[in-house]
mmCIF file of C-alpha atoms in Angstrom:
data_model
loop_
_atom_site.group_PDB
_atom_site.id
_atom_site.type_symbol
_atom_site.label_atom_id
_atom_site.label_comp_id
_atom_site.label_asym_id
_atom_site.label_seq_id
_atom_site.Cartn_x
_atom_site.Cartn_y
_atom_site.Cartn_z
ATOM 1 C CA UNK A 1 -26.489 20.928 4.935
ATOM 2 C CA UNK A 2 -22.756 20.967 3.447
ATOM 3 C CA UNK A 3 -21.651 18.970 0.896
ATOM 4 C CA UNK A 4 -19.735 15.848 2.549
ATOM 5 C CA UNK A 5 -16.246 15.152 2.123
ATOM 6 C CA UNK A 6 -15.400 12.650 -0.623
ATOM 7 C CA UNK A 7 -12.500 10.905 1.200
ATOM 8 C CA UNK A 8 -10.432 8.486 -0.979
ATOM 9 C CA UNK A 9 -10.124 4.758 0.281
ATOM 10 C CA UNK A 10 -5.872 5.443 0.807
ATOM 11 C CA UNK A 11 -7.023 8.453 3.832
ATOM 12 C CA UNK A 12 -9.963 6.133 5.299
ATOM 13 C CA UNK A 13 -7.380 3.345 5.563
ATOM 14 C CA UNK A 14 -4.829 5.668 6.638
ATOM 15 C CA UNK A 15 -6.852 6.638 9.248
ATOM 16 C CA UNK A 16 -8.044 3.467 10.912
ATOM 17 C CA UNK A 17 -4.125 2.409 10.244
ATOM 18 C CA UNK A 18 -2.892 5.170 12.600
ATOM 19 C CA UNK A 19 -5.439 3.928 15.407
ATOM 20 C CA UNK A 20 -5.550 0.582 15.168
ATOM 21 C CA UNK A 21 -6.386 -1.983 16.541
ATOM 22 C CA UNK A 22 -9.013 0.217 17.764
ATOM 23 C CA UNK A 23 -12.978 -0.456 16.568
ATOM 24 C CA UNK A 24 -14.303 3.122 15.360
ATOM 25 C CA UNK A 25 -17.354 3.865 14.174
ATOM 26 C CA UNK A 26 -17.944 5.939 11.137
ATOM 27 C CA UNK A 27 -18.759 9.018 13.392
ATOM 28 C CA UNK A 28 -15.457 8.406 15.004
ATOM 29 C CA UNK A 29 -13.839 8.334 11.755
ATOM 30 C CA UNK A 30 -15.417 10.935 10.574
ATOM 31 C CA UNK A 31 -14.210 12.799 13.717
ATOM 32 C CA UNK A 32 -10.497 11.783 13.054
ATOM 33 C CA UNK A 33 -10.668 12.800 9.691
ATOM 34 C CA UNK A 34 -12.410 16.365 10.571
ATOM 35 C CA UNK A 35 -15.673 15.504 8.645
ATOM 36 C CA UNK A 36 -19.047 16.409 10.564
ATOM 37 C CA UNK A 37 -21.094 15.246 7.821
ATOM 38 C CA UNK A 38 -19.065 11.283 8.432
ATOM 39 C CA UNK A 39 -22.862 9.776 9.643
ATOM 40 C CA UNK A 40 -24.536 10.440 6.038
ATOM 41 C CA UNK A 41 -25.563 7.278 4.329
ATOM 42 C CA UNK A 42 -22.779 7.733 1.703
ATOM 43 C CA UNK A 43 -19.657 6.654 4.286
ATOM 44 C CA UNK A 44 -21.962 3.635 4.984
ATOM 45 C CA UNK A 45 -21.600 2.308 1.441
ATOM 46 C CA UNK A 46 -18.068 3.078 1.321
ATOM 47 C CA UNK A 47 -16.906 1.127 4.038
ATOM 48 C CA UNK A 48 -19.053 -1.752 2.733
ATOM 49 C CA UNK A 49 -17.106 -1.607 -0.457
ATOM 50 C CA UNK A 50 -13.741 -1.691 1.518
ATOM 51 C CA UNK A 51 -15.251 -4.308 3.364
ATOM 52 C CA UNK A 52 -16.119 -6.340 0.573
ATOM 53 C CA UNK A 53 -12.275 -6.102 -0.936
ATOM 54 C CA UNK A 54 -11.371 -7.151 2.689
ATOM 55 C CA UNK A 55 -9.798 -3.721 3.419
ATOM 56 C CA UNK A 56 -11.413 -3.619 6.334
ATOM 57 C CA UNK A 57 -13.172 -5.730 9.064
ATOM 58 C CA UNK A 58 -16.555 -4.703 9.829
ATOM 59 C CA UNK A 59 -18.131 -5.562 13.224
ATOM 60 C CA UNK A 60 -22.040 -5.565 13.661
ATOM 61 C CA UNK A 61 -23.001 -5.103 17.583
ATOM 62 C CA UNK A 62 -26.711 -5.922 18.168
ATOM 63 C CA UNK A 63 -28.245 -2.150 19.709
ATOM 64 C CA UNK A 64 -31.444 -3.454 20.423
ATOM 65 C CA UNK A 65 -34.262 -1.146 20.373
ATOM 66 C CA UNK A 66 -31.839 1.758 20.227
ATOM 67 C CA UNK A 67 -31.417 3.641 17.068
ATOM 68 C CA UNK A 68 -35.042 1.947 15.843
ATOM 69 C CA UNK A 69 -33.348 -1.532 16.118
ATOM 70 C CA UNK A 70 -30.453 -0.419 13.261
ATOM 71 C CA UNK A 71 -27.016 -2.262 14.255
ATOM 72 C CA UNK A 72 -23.871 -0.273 15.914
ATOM 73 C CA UNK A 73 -21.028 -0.829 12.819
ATOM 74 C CA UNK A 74 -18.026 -0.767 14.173
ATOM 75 C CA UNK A 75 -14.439 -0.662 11.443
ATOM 76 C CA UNK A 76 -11.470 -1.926 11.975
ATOM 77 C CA UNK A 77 -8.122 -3.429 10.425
ATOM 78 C CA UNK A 78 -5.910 -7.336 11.545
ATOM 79 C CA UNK A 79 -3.248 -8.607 9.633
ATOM 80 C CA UNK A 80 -4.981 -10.066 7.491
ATOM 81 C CA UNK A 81 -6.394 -6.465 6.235
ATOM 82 C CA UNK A 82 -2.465 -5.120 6.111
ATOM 83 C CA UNK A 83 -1.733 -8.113 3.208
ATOM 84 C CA UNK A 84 -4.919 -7.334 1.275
ATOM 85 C CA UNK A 85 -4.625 -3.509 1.217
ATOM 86 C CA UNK A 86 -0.724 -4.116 0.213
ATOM 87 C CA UNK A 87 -1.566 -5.857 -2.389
ATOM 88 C CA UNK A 88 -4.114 -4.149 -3.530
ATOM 89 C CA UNK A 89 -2.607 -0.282 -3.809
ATOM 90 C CA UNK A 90 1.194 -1.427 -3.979
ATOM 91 C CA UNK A 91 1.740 -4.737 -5.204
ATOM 92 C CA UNK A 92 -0.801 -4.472 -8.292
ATOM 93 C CA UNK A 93 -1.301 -0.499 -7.817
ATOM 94 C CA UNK A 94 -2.119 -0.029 -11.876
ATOM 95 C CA UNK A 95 -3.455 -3.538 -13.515
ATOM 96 C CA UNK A 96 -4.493 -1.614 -16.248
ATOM 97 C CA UNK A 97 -0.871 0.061 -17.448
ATOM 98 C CA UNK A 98 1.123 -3.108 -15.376
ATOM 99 C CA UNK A 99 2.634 -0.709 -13.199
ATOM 100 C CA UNK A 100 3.581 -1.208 -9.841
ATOM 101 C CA UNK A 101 3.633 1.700 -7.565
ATOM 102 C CA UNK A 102 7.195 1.108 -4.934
ATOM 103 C CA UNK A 103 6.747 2.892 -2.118
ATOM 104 C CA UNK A 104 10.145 3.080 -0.805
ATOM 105 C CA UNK A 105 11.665 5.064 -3.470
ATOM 106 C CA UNK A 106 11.147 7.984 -0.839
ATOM 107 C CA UNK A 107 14.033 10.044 0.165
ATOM 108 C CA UNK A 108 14.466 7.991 3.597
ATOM 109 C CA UNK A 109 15.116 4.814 1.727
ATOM 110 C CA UNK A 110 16.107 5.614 -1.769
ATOM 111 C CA UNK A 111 17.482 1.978 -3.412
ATOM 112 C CA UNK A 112 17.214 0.025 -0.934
ATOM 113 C CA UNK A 113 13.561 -1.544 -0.871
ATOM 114 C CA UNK A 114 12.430 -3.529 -4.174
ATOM 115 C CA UNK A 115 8.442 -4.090 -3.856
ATOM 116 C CA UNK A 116 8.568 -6.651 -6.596
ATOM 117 C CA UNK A 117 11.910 -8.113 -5.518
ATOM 118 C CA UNK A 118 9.113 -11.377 -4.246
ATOM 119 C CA UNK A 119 5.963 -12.206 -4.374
ATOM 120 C CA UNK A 120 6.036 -12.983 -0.488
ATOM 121 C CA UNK A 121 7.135 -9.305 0.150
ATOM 122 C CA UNK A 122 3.918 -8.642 1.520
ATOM 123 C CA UNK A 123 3.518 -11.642 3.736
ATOM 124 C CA UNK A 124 5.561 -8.827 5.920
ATOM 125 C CA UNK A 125 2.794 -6.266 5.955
ATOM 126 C CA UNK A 126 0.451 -9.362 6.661
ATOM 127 C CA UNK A 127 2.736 -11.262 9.104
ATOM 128 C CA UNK A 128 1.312 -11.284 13.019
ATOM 129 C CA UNK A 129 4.386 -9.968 13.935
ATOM 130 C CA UNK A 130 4.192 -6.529 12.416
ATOM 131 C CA UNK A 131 0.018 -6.489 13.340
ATOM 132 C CA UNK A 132 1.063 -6.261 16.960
ATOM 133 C CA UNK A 133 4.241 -3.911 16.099
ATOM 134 C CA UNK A 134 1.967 -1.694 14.887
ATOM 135 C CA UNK A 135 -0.489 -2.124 17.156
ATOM 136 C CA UNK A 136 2.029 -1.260 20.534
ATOM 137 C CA UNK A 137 3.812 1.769 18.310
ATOM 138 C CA UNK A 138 0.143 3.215 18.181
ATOM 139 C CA UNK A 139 -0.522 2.341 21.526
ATOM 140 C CA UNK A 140 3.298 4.034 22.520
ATOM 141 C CA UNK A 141 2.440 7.233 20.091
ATOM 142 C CA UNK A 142 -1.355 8.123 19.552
ATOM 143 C CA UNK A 143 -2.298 10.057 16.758
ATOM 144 C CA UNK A 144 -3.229 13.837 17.794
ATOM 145 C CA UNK A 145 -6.672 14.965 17.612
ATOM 146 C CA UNK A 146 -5.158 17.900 16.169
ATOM 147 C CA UNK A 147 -3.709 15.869 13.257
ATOM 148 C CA UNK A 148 -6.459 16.033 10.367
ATOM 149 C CA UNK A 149 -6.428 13.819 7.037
ATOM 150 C CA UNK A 150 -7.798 17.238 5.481
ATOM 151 C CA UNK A 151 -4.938 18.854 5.275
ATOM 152 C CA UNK A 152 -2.549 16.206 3.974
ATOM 153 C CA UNK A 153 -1.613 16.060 0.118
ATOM 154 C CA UNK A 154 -2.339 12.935 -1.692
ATOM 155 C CA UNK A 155 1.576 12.689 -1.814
ATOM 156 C CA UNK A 156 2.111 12.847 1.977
ATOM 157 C CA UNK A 157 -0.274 10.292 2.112
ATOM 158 C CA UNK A 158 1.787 7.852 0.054
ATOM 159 C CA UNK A 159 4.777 8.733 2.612
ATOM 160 C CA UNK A 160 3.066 8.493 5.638
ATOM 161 C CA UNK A 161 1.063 4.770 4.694
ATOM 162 C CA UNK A 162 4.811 4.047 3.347
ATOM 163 C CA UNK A 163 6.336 4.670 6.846
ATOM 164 C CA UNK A 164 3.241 3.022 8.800
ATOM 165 C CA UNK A 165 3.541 0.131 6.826
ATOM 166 C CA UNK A 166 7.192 -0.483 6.564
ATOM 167 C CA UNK A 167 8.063 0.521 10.113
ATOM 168 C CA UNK A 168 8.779 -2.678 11.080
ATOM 169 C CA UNK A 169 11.499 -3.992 8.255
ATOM 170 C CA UNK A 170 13.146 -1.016 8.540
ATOM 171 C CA UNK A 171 13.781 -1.112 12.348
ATOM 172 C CA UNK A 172 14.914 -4.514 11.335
ATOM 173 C CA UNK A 173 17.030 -3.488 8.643
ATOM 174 C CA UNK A 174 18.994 -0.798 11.174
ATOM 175 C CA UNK A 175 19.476 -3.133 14.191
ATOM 176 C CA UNK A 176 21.382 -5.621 11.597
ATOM 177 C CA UNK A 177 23.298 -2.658 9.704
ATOM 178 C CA UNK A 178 24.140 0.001 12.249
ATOM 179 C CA UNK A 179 26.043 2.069 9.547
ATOM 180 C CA UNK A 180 22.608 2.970 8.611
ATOM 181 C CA UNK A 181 22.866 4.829 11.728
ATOM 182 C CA UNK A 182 25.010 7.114 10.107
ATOM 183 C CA UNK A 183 22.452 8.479 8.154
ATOM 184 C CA UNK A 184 20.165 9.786 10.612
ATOM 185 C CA UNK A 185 20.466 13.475 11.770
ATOM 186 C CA UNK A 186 19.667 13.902 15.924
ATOM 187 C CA UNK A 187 15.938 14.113 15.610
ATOM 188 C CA UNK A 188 15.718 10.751 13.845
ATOM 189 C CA UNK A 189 18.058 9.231 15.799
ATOM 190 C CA UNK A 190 15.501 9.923 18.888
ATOM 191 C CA UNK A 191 12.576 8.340 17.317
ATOM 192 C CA UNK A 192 14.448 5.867 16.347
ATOM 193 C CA UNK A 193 15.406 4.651 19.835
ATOM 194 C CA UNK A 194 11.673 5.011 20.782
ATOM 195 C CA UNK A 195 10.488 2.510 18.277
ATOM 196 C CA UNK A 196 13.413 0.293 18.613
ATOM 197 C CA UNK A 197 12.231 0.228 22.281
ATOM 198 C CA UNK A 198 8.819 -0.733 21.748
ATOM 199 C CA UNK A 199 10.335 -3.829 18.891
ATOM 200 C CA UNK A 200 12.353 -5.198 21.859
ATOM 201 C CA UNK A 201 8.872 -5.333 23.413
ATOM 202 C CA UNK A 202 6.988 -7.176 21.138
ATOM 203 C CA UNK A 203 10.288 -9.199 20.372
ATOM 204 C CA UNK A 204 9.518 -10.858 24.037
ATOM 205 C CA UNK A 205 5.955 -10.817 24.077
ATOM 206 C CA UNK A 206 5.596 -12.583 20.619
ATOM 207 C CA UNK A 207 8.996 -14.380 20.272
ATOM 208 C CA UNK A 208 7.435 -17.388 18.021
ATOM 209 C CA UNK A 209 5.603 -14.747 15.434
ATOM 210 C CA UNK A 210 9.098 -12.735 15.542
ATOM 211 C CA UNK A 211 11.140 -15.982 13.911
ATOM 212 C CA UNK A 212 8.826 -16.186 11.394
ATOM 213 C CA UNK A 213 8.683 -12.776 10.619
ATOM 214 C CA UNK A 214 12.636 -12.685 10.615
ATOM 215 C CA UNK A 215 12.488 -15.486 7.819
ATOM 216 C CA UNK A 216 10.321 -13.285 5.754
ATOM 217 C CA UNK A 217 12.610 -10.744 6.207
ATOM 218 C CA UNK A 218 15.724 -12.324 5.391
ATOM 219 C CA UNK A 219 13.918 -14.582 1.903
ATOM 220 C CA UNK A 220 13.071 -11.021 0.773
ATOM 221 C CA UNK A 221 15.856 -9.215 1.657
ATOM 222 C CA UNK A 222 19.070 -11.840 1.159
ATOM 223 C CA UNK A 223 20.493 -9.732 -1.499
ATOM 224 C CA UNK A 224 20.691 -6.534 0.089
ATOM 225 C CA UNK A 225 21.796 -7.739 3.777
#
């Protein structure tokens, strides 16, 4: 039997973040990620570990006699997840040296975000508001089967849970300063549209969690808007 995978946390999370809400099971994860060995004992005990730092929710459904009476586990992130693991790899990324990790420094939004600007800042990731932003931009663009963990660098992955995570601000960000328009070549401009078209969705469907999100965003963000 091969040697499984050792996965870090940052690409399990990263993987249930790019499907949720969805409940997978470890197989399933294990499929997403490109793992066959993802049913092994080990992945068991490390989504109990993210479970107990509330990284993740864990879901027990009853099989019955099936599978010699052992429970179905199913894993899956809500907002209150999105908070937690902010907080936890961002917000206080390197106790130990007092670091903080900031995210945004990344080429699409050099300056502009400050991670410690307020201790609040990730009542944004958290808010009920972005959960079902997130949620409907999955829904709108699935991750490919073809798209495997595997072959992402640790760096990527900072980008990509950057971008997941901070979708939502930013769309915000460019509907209230178009001349950040400007700097977006054609391709971005087009994906753009797309998610600004699913935000005008959830803006109607969830109009009282939108206000309070919009608060958030302006206590956070007064200085640079």
């Amino acid at each position: 039997m091969s040697k499984p995978v050792n996965y870090t946390d940052e690409e399990i999370l990263l993987a249930l973040i790019w499907n949720m809400p969805k409940k997978l099971t470890k197989g399933q994860i294990g499929r997403l990620l490109g793992i066959k060995s993802a049913g092994q004992k080990h992945w068991r005990e490390r989504f109990e570990k993210l479970g107990e730092k509330n990284l993740l929710s864990i879901v027990r459904l009853d099989a019955g006699d099936l599978f010699s009476g052992s429970p179905i586990l199913q894993y899956y992130l809500r907002e209150e997840n999105l908070e937690t693991i902010w907080r936890y790899y961002f917000i206080h990324y390197d106790e130990r040296h007092n670091l903080v990790n900031d995210p945004f420094l990344t080429p699409f939004s050099a300056g502009i975000w400050n991670v410690t600007s307020s201790p609040e800042f990730s009542k944004l990731v958290g808010s009920k508001f972005n959960y079902y932003f997130l949620c409907a931009k999955n829904g709108a663009n699935p991750i490919k089967p073809s798209e495997r963990i595997a072959a992402v660098s640790k760096e990527k992955i900072w980008k990509i849970m950057d971008a997941v995570l901070s979708i939502a601000w930013k769309t915000e960000a460019y509907r209230r300063k178009p001349v950040l328009m400007d700097t977006l070549d054609a391709e971005q401009r087009k994906a753009y549209n797309l998610v600004n078209s699913v935000y005008d969705e959830q803006i109607k469907a969830h109009g009282a969690d939108y206000k309070k999100f919009e608060i958030l965003f302006e206590k956070n963000f007064k200085y640079y808007l």
